[in-house]
Each structure stands twice: as C-alpha cells, then as structure tokens.
Amino acid sequence: MVEKEKTALEGEKNTAVEFLTLENDIFKQKSQLCQYYVHDLQKRVANKEEEKQRIQDDTKELTEKNNNIAEEMEKKNQDLKNVEKKQGKLTKYIEGQKEKFTQLDLQDVEVREKLKHTKSKTKKLQKQLEKDKEKVCACVPFPVNIIQASVIETSVI
C-alpha cells in the first residue's frame, strides 16, 4: 500500500517538481533581467556622475575666470576713476593757467602801450630839451666849450 500510495503520488510529485522547476527558472530569468537592469542603471548612473563632475569642473573653471575678470574690471574701473580725477585736476589747472595767461597777455599789451607812449614822450621831451637848450644858448653868451660839454652830458643821459 505504501508503494501504491507512493506511485499514485509520484505523478503529483513530478507535476509539483516540474512546476517548481519552472517557477525556479522564471525566478532565475527575472533575477537575471533585474541584474541586467541594475547593471545598466549603474552604468548610466556612473556616466551621469562623470558628466556631472565634468560640468562641475567646467563651472568651477568658468567661475574662476569670471571672478578674475570681475577683479580686473574692478581694477580698471578704479584706474579709470583715478585717471578721471587727474584729468579733472589737470583741466582745472589748465583753466587757471589760461586765465593767468589772459591776464598776463592783457598786462603785456598795457605795458607795451605804456612803453610806446613813454618812448614817444621821451622823444618829444628830448626834442623840447634840445630846443630849450638852443634858446638858452642863443640868449646867454657862453663860451663854446661849455655849450658843447653840456650837449654831450645831455646826450649821455
């Protein structure tokens, strides 16, 4: 009877073993498929991490360049402000010098006019002196030597 039961159950056992074998194969296939997906996703993640690192490096490099350019620009702006201040001072100085030059030019013209007038007046006075000396000489009889000496003295003056 045990043998009969054993043989009767043998078919069911085989069916159960076959079912379990198929189930096991299905789980193995699913496991392999999942491992493939995991491996593929890990590769993708690694690629994305490398890409992320490259982008971060590029960003860091660009940020450094940007900071350097900003520093240079700040220096250039400061230099520009300094040059503008110097230019303003020079402009004020030039305006002051122009004003002084104009005043000196006017003074020069006045002095030249006065000099011209003085020379003219000196010539007139010299002629008048000569006429007066002649009148005096004509009126008062002096020795000729004294008159000549006085003429020489006045011409030296």
Coordinates of N, CA, C and O in Angstrom, one line a residue:
M1 N 0.8 -1.2 0.0 CA 0.0 0.0 0.0 C 0.9 1.3 0.0 O 0.5 2.2 -0.7
V2 N 1.9 1.3 0.7 CA 2.8 2.4 0.7 C 3.3 2.6 -0.7 O 3.4 3.8 -1.2
E3 N 3.6 1.5 -1.4 CA 4.1 1.6 -2.7 C 3.0 2.1 -3.6 O 3.3 2.9 -4.5
K4 N 1.8 1.7 -3.4 CA 0.7 2.2 -4.3 C 0.5 3.7 -4.0 O 0.3 4.5 -5.0
E5 N 0.5 4.1 -2.8 CA 0.4 5.5 -2.5 C 1.6 6.3 -3.1 O 1.4 7.4 -3.5
K6 N 2.7 5.6 -2.9 CA 3.9 6.3 -3.4 C 3.8 6.5 -4.9 O 4.1 7.6 -5.4
T7 N 3.4 5.5 -5.7 CA 3.3 5.6 -7.1 C 2.1 6.6 -7.5 O 2.3 7.3 -8.5
A8 N 1.1 6.5 -6.7 CA 0.0 7.4 -7.0 C 0.4 8.9 -6.8 O 0.0 9.8 -7.5
L9 N 1.2 9.1 -5.8 CA 1.6 10.4 -5.5 C 2.8 10.8 -6.4 O 3.2 12.0 -6.5
E10 N 3.4 9.8 -7.0 CA 4.6 10.1 -7.9 C 4.2 11.1 -9.0 O 5.0 12.0 -9.3
G11 N 3.1 10.9 -9.6 CA 2.7 11.8 -10.7 C 2.5 13.2 -10.2 O 2.9 14.2 -10.8
E12 N 1.8 13.3 -9.1 CA 1.6 14.7 -8.5 C 2.9 15.3 -8.1 O 3.2 16.5 -8.2
K13 N 3.8 14.4 -7.5 CA 5.2 14.9 -7.1 C 5.9 15.4 -8.3 O 6.5 16.5 -8.3
N14 N 5.9 14.7 -9.4 CA 6.6 15.1 -10.7 C 6.0 16.4 -11.2 O 6.7 17.3 -11.7
T15 N 4.7 16.5 -11.1 CA 4.0 17.7 -11.6 C 4.4 18.9 -10.7 O 4.7 20.0 -11.2
A16 N 4.5 18.6 -9.4 CA 4.9 19.7 -8.4 C 6.4 20.0 -8.7 O 6.7 21.2 -8.6
V17 N 7.2 19.0 -8.9 CA 8.7 19.3 -9.1 C 8.8 20.1 -10.4 O 9.6 21.0 -10.5
E18 N 8.0 19.7 -11.5 CA 8.1 20.4 -12.7 C 7.6 21.8 -12.6 O 8.2 22.7 -13.1
F19 N 6.5 22.0 -11.8 CA 6.0 23.3 -11.5 C 7.1 24.2 -10.8 O 7.4 25.3 -11.2
L20 N 7.7 23.6 -9.8 CA 8.7 24.3 -9.0 C 9.9 24.6 -9.9 O 10.5 25.6 -9.7
T21 N 10.3 23.6 -10.7 CA 11.4 23.9 -11.6 C 11.1 25.0 -12.6 O 12.0 25.9 -12.8
L22 N 9.9 25.0 -13.1 CA 9.5 26.1 -14.0 C 9.5 27.5 -13.2 O 9.9 28.5 -13.7
E23 N 8.9 27.4 -12.0 CA 8.9 28.6 -11.2 C 10.3 29.1 -10.9 O 10.6 30.3 -10.9
N24 N 11.2 28.1 -10.6 CA 12.6 28.5 -10.3 C 13.2 29.1 -11.5 O 14.0 30.1 -11.4
D25 N 13.0 28.5 -12.7 CA 13.5 29.1 -14.0 C 13.0 30.5 -14.2 O 13.7 31.4 -14.6
I26 N 11.7 30.7 -13.9 CA 11.1 32.0 -14.1 C 11.8 33.0 -13.1 O 12.2 34.1 -13.5
F27 N 12.0 32.6 -11.9 CA 12.6 33.5 -10.9 C 14.1 33.8 -11.3 O 14.6 34.9 -11.2
K28 N 14.8 32.7 -11.9 CA 16.1 32.9 -12.3 C 16.2 33.9 -13.5 O 17.0 34.8 -13.5
Q29 N 15.2 33.8 -14.4 CA 15.1 34.7 -15.6 C 14.8 36.1 -15.1 O 15.5 37.1 -15.6
K30 N 13.9 36.2 -14.2 CA 13.6 37.5 -13.6 C 14.8 38.1 -12.9 O 15.0 39.3 -13.0
S31 N 15.5 37.3 -12.1 CA 16.7 37.7 -11.4 C 17.7 38.2 -12.4 O 18.3 39.3 -12.1
Q32 N 18.0 37.5 -13.5 CA 18.9 37.9 -14.4 C 18.5 39.2 -15.1 O 19.4 40.1 -15.3
L33 N 17.2 39.3 -15.4 CA 16.7 40.5 -16.0 C 16.9 41.7 -15.0 O 17.4 42.8 -15.4
C34 N 16.6 41.5 -13.8 CA 16.8 42.5 -12.8 C 18.2 42.9 -12.6 O 18.6 44.1 -12.5
Q35 N 19.1 41.9 -12.6 CA 20.5 42.2 -12.5 C 21.0 42.9 -13.7 O 21.8 43.9 -13.6
Y36 N 20.5 42.6 -14.9 CA 20.9 43.3 -16.1 C 20.4 44.8 -16.0 O 21.2 45.7 -16.3
Y37 N 19.2 45.0 -15.5 CA 18.7 46.4 -15.4 C 19.5 47.1 -14.3 O 19.8 48.3 -14.5
V38 N 19.8 46.4 -13.2 CA 20.6 47.1 -12.2 C 22.0 47.5 -12.8 O 22.5 48.6 -12.6
H39 N 22.6 46.5 -13.5 CA 23.9 46.8 -14.1 C 23.8 48.0 -15.1 O 24.7 48.9 -15.1
D40 N 22.8 47.9 -15.9 CA 22.6 49.0 -16.9 C 22.4 50.4 -16.2 O 23.0 51.4 -16.6
L41 N 21.6 50.4 -15.2 CA 21.3 51.6 -14.5 C 22.6 52.1 -13.7 O 22.8 53.3 -13.7
Q42 N 23.4 51.2 -13.2 CA 24.6 51.5 -12.6 C 25.6 52.2 -13.6 O 26.2 53.2 -13.2
K43 N 25.6 51.6 -14.8 CA 26.5 52.2 -15.8 C 25.9 53.6 -16.2 O 26.7 54.6 -16.3
R44 N 24.6 53.8 -16.3 CA 24.1 55.1 -16.6 C 24.4 56.1 -15.5 O 24.7 57.2 -15.7
V45 N 24.2 55.6 -14.2 CA 24.5 56.5 -13.1 C 25.9 56.9 -13.1 O 26.3 58.1 -12.9
A46 N 26.8 56.0 -13.4 CA 28.3 56.3 -13.4 C 28.5 57.3 -14.5 O 29.3 58.3 -14.3
N47 N 27.9 57.1 -15.7 CA 28.1 58.0 -16.8 C 27.6 59.4 -16.4 O 28.2 60.5 -16.7
K48 N 26.4 59.4 -15.8 CA 25.8 60.7 -15.4 C 26.7 61.4 -14.3 O 26.8 62.6 -14.3
E49 N 27.3 60.6 -13.4 CA 28.2 61.2 -12.4 C 29.4 61.8 -13.0 O 29.8 62.9 -12.6
E50 N 30.0 61.1 -14.1 CA 31.1 61.6 -14.8 C 30.7 62.9 -15.5 O 31.5 63.9 -15.4
E51 N 29.6 62.9 -16.1 CA 29.1 64.1 -16.8 C 28.9 65.3 -15.8 O 29.3 66.4 -16.1
K52 N 28.3 64.9 -14.7 CA 28.1 65.9 -13.6 C 29.4 66.5 -13.1 O 29.5 67.7 -13.0
Q53 N 30.4 65.6 -12.9 CA 31.7 66.1 -12.5 C 32.4 67.0 -13.5 O 33.0 68.0 -13.2
R54 N 32.2 66.6 -14.8 CA 32.8 67.5 -15.9 C 32.1 68.8 -15.9 O 32.8 69.9 -16.0
I55 N 30.8 68.8 -15.7 CA 30.0 70.1 -15.7 C 30.5 70.9 -14.5 O 30.7 72.1 -14.6
Q56 N 30.6 70.3 -13.3 CA 31.1 71.0 -12.1 C 32.5 71.6 -12.3 O 32.7 72.7 -11.9
D57 N 33.4 70.8 -13.0 CA 34.7 71.3 -13.2 C 34.7 72.5 -14.2 O 35.3 73.5 -14.0
D58 N 33.9 72.3 -15.2 CA 33.7 73.4 -16.2 C 33.1 74.7 -15.5 O 33.6 75.8 -15.7
T59 N 32.1 74.4 -14.7 CA 31.5 75.5 -14.0 C 32.5 76.2 -13.0 O 32.6 77.4 -12.9
K60 N 33.3 75.4 -12.3 CA 34.3 75.9 -11.4 C 35.3 76.8 -12.2 O 35.7 77.9 -11.8
E61 N 35.8 76.2 -13.3 CA 36.7 77.0 -14.2 C 36.1 78.3 -14.7 O 36.8 79.3 -14.6
L62 N 34.9 78.2 -15.1 CA 34.2 79.4 -15.6 C 34.0 80.4 -14.5 O 34.2 81.6 -14.7
T63 N 33.7 79.9 -13.3 CA 33.5 80.8 -12.2 C 34.8 81.5 -11.8 O 34.8 82.7 -11.5
E64 N 35.9 80.8 -11.8 CA 37.2 81.4 -11.5 C 37.6 82.4 -12.6 O 38.0 83.5 -12.2
K65 N 37.3 82.1 -13.9 CA 37.6 83.1 -14.9 C 36.7 84.3 -14.7 O 37.2 85.5 -14.9
N66 N 35.5 84.1 -14.4 CA 34.5 85.2 -14.2 C 35.0 86.1 -13.0 O 34.9 87.3 -13.1
N67 N 35.5 85.4 -11.9 CA 35.9 86.2 -10.8 C 37.2 87.0 -11.1 O 37.3 88.1 -10.7
N68 N 38.1 86.3 -11.9 CA 39.3 87.1 -12.4 C 38.9 88.3 -13.2 O 39.5 89.3 -13.1
I69 N 38.0 88.1 -14.1 CA 37.5 89.2 -15.0 C 36.9 90.3 -14.1 O 37.1 91.4 -14.4
A70 N 36.1 89.9 -13.2 CA 35.5 90.8 -12.3 C 36.5 91.6 -11.5 O 36.4 92.9 -11.4
E71 N 37.5 91.0 -11.0 CA 38.6 91.7 -10.3 C 39.3 92.6 -11.2 O 39.6 93.8 -10.9
E72 N 39.7 92.2 -12.4 CA 40.3 93.0 -13.4 C 39.5 94.2 -13.8 O 40.0 95.3 -13.9
M73 N 38.2 94.0 -13.9 CA 37.3 95.0 -14.2 C 37.2 96.1 -13.1 O 37.2 97.3 -13.3
E74 N 37.2 95.6 -11.9 CA 37.2 96.5 -10.7 C 38.5 97.3 -10.7 O 38.4 98.5 -10.5
K75 N 39.6 96.7 -11.0 CA 40.9 97.4 -11.0 C 40.8 98.5 -12.1 O 41.3 99.6 -11.9
K76 N 40.3 98.1 -13.3 CA 40.3 99.0 -14.4 C 39.3 100.2 -14.1 O 39.6 101.3 -14.4
N77 N 38.2 99.9 -13.4 CA 37.3 100.9 -13.0 C 38.0 101.9 -12.1 O 37.8 103.1 -12.1
Q78 N 38.7 101.3 -11.1 CA 39.4 102.2 -10.1 C 40.5 103.0 -10.8 O 40.6 104.2 -10.6
D79 N 41.2 102.4 -11.8 CA 42.2 103.1 -12.6 C 41.5 104.3 -13.4 O 42.0 105.4 -13.4
L80 N 40.4 103.9 -13.9 CA 39.6 104.9 -14.7 C 39.2 106.1 -13.8 O 39.4 107.3 -14.2
K81 N 38.8 105.8 -12.6 CA 38.4 106.9 -11.7 C 39.6 107.7 -11.3 O 39.5 109.0 -11.3
N82 N 40.7 107.1 -11.1 CA 41.9 107.8 -10.8 C 42.3 108.7 -12.0 O 42.7 109.9 -11.8
V83 N 42.3 108.2 -13.2 CA 42.6 109.0 -14.4 C 41.6 110.1 -14.5 O 42.0 111.3 -14.9
E84 N 40.3 109.9 -14.3 CA 39.3 110.9 -14.4 C 39.6 112.0 -13.3 O 39.5 113.2 -13.6
K85 N 40.0 111.7 -12.1 CA 40.4 112.6 -11.1 C 41.5 113.5 -11.6 O 41.5 114.7 -11.5
K86 N 42.6 112.8 -12.1 CA 43.8 113.5 -12.6 C 43.4 114.4 -13.7 O 43.9 115.6 -13.8
Q87 N 42.5 113.9 -14.6 CA 42.1 114.8 -15.7 C 41.3 116.0 -15.2 O 41.5 117.1 -15.8
G88 N 40.5 115.8 -14.2 CA 39.8 116.9 -13.7 C 40.7 118.0 -13.1 O 40.6 119.2 -13.3
K89 N 41.7 117.5 -12.3 CA 42.7 118.4 -11.8 C 43.5 119.1 -12.9 O 43.7 120.3 -12.8
L90 N 43.9 118.4 -13.9 CA 44.6 119.0 -15.0 C 43.8 120.0 -15.7 O 44.2 121.1 -16.1
T91 N 42.5 119.7 -15.9 CA 41.6 120.6 -16.6 C 41.5 121.9 -15.7 O 41.5 123.0 -16.3
K92 N 41.3 121.8 -14.4 CA 41.2 123.0 -13.6 C 42.5 123.8 -13.7 O 42.5 125.0 -13.7
Y93 N 43.7 123.0 -13.6 CA 45.0 123.7 -13.7 C 45.1 124.4 -15.0 O 45.5 125.6 -15.1
I94 N 44.7 123.8 -16.1 CA 44.8 124.4 -17.5 C 43.9 125.6 -17.5 O 44.3 126.7 -18.0
E95 N 42.7 125.6 -17.0 CA 41.8 126.7 -17.0 C 42.4 127.9 -16.2 O 42.4 129.0 -16.6
G96 N 43.0 127.5 -15.0 CA 43.7 128.6 -14.2 C 44.8 129.2 -15.0 O 45.0 130.4 -15.0
Q97 N 45.6 128.3 -15.7 CA 46.7 128.9 -16.4 C 46.3 129.7 -17.6 O 46.9 130.7 -18.0
K98 N 45.2 129.3 -18.2 CA 44.6 130.1 -19.3 C 44.2 131.5 -18.8 O 44.5 132.5 -19.5
E99 N 43.6 131.5 -17.7 CA 43.1 132.7 -17.1 C 44.3 133.6 -16.8 O 44.3 134.8 -17.1
K100 N 45.4 133.0 -16.2 CA 46.6 133.8 -15.9 C 47.2 134.3 -17.2 O 47.7 135.4 -17.2
F101 N 47.3 133.4 -18.2 CA 47.9 133.8 -19.4 C 47.1 135.0 -20.0 O 47.7 135.9 -20.5
T102 N 45.8 134.9 -20.0 CA 45.0 136.0 -20.5 C 45.3 137.3 -19.7 O 45.4 138.4 -20.3
Q103 N 45.4 137.2 -18.4 CA 45.7 138.4 -17.6 C 47.1 138.9 -18.0 O 47.3 140.1 -18.1
L104 N 48.0 138.0 -18.1 CA 49.4 138.4 -18.4 C 49.5 139.0 -19.8 O 50.2 140.0 -20.0
D105 N 48.7 138.5 -20.7 CA 48.7 139.0 -22.1 C 48.1 140.4 -22.1 O 48.6 141.3 -22.7
L106 N 47.0 140.6 -21.3 CA 46.5 142.0 -21.2 C 47.5 142.9 -20.6 O 47.7 144.1 -21.0
Q107 N 48.2 142.5 -19.5 CA 49.2 143.3 -18.9 C 50.3 143.6 -19.9 O 50.8 144.7 -19.9
D108 N 50.7 142.6 -20.7 CA 51.7 142.8 -21.7 C 51.3 143.9 -22.7 O 52.1 144.8 -23.0
V109 N 50.1 143.8 -23.1 CA 49.6 144.8 -24.1 C 49.6 146.2 -23.4 O 50.1 147.2 -24.0
E110 N 49.2 146.3 -22.2 CA 49.2 147.6 -21.5 C 50.7 148.1 -21.3 O 50.9 149.3 -21.6
V111 N 51.6 147.2 -20.9 CA 53.0 147.6 -20.8 C 53.6 148.0 -22.1 O 54.3 149.0 -22.2
R112 N 53.3 147.3 -23.2 CA 53.8 147.7 -24.5 C 53.2 149.1 -24.9 O 54.0 149.9 -25.4
E113 N 52.0 149.3 -24.6 CA 51.4 150.6 -24.9 C 52.0 151.7 -24.1 O 52.4 152.8 -24.6
K114 N 52.2 151.4 -22.8 CA 52.9 152.4 -22.0 C 54.3 152.7 -22.4 O 54.8 153.8 -22.5
L115 N 55.0 151.6 -22.8 CA 56.4 151.7 -23.3 C 56.4 152.5 -24.6 O 57.3 153.4 -24.7
K116 N 55.5 152.3 -25.5 CA 55.4 153.0 -26.7 C 55.1 154.5 -26.4 O 55.8 155.4 -27.0
H117 N 54.2 154.7 -25.5 CA 53.8 156.1 -25.2 C 55.0 156.7 -24.5 O 55.3 157.9 -24.8
T118 N 55.7 156.0 -23.6 CA 56.8 156.6 -22.9 C 58.0 156.9 -23.9 O 58.6 158.0 -23.8
K119 N 58.2 156.0 -24.9 CA 59.3 156.3 -25.9 C 58.9 157.6 -26.6 O 59.7 158.4 -26.9
S120 N 57.6 157.7 -27.0 CA 57.2 158.8 -27.8 C 57.3 160.1 -27.0 O 57.8 161.1 -27.4
K121 N 56.9 160.0 -25.7 CA 57.0 161.1 -24.8 C 58.5 161.5 -24.6 O 58.8 162.7 -24.6
T122 N 59.3 160.5 -24.5 CA 60.8 160.7 -24.3 C 61.4 161.4 -25.5 O 62.1 162.4 -25.3
K123 N 61.0 161.0 -26.7 CA 61.5 161.7 -27.9 C 61.0 163.1 -27.9 O 61.8 164.0 -28.2
K124 N 59.7 163.4 -27.6 CA 59.2 164.7 -27.6 C 60.0 165.6 -26.6 O 60.3 166.7 -26.8
L125 N 60.1 165.0 -25.4 CA 60.8 165.7 -24.3 C 62.3 166.0 -24.7 O 62.8 167.1 -24.4
Q126 N 62.9 165.0 -25.4 CA 64.3 165.2 -25.9 C 64.4 166.3 -26.9 O 65.2 167.2 -26.8
K127 N 63.4 166.4 -27.8 CA 63.4 167.4 -28.8 C 63.1 168.8 -28.1 O 63.7 169.8 -28.5
Q128 N 62.2 168.8 -27.2 CA 61.9 170.0 -26.4 C 63.1 170.5 -25.7 O 63.4 171.7 -25.7
L129 N 63.9 169.5 -25.1 CA 65.1 169.9 -24.4 C 66.1 170.5 -25.3 O 66.8 171.5 -25.0
E130 N 66.2 169.9 -26.5 CA 67.2 170.4 -27.5 C 66.8 171.9 -27.9 O 67.6 172.8 -27.9
K131 N 65.5 172.1 -28.1 CA 65.0 173.4 -28.5 C 65.3 174.4 -27.3 O 65.7 175.5 -27.6
D132 N 65.0 173.9 -26.1 CA 65.2 174.8 -25.0 C 66.7 175.1 -24.8 O 67.0 176.3 -24.5
K133 N 67.5 174.2 -25.0 CA 69.0 174.4 -24.9 C 69.4 175.4 -26.0 O 70.2 176.3 -25.7
E134 N 68.9 175.3 -27.2 CA 69.2 176.2 -28.2 C 68.8 177.6 -27.9 O 69.5 178.6 -28.1
K135 N 67.5 177.7 -27.3 CA 67.0 179.0 -26.9 C 67.9 179.6 -25.8 O 68.2 180.8 -25.8
V136 N 68.3 178.8 -24.9 CA 69.1 179.3 -23.8 C 70.5 179.7 -24.3 O 71.1 180.7 -23.9
C137 N 71.1 178.9 -25.2 CA 72.4 179.2 -25.8 C 72.3 180.5 -26.6 O 73.2 181.3 -26.6
A138 N 71.2 180.7 -27.2 CA 71.0 182.0 -28.1 C 70.9 183.2 -27.2 O 71.4 184.3 -27.5
C139 N 70.3 183.0 -26.0 CA 70.1 184.2 -25.1 C 71.3 184.5 -24.3 O 71.6 185.6 -24.1
V140 N 72.0 183.5 -23.8 CA 73.1 183.8 -22.9 C 74.4 183.4 -23.7 O 74.6 182.3 -24.2
P141 N 75.3 184.4 -23.7 CA 76.6 184.1 -24.4 C 77.5 183.4 -23.5 O 78.0 183.9 -22.5
F142 N 77.7 182.1 -23.8 CA 78.7 181.3 -23.1 C 79.8 180.9 -24.0 O 79.6 180.9 -25.2
P143 N 80.9 180.5 -23.4 CA 81.9 180.0 -24.2 C 81.5 178.8 -24.9 O 80.7 178.0 -24.4
V144 N 82.0 178.5 -26.1 CA 81.6 177.4 -26.9 C 81.9 176.1 -26.3 O 81.2 175.1 -26.4
N145 N 83.0 176.0 -25.5 CA 83.4 174.7 -24.9 C 82.4 174.3 -23.9 O 82.1 173.1 -23.7
I146 N 81.8 175.2 -23.1 CA 80.8 174.9 -22.1 C 79.5 174.4 -22.8 O 78.9 173.4 -22.3
I147 N 79.1 175.0 -23.8 CA 77.9 174.6 -24.5 C 78.1 173.2 -25.1 O 77.2 172.3 -24.9
Q148 N 79.2 172.9 -25.7 CA 79.5 171.6 -26.2 C 79.5 170.5 -25.1 O 79.0 169.4 -25.3
A149 N 80.1 170.9 -24.0 CA 80.1 169.9 -22.8 C 78.7 169.6 -22.3 O 78.4 168.5 -22.0
S150 N 77.9 170.6 -22.2 CA 76.5 170.4 -21.8 C 75.7 169.5 -22.8 O 74.9 168.7 -22.4
V151 N 76.0 169.8 -24.1 CA 75.3 169.0 -25.1 C 75.7 167.5 -25.0 O 74.9 166.6 -25.0
I152 N 77.0 167.3 -24.7 CA 77.5 165.9 -24.6 C 76.9 165.3 -23.3 O 76.5 164.1 -23.4
E153 N 76.8 166.0 -22.2 CA 76.2 165.5 -21.0 C 74.7 165.1 -21.2 O 74.3 164.0 -20.7
T154 N 74.0 165.9 -21.8 CA 72.6 165.6 -22.0 C 72.4 164.4 -23.0 O 71.4 163.6 -22.8
S155 N 73.2 164.3 -24.0 CA 73.0 163.2 -24.9 C 73.4 161.8 -24.2 O 72.9 160.8 -24.5
V156 N 74.3 161.9 -23.2 CA 74.7 160.7 -22.4 C 73.5 160.3 -21.5 O 73.2 159.1 -21.3
I157 N 72.8 161.2 -21.0 CA 71.7 160.9 -20.1 C 70.6 160.3 -20.9 O 70.1 159.3 -20.7

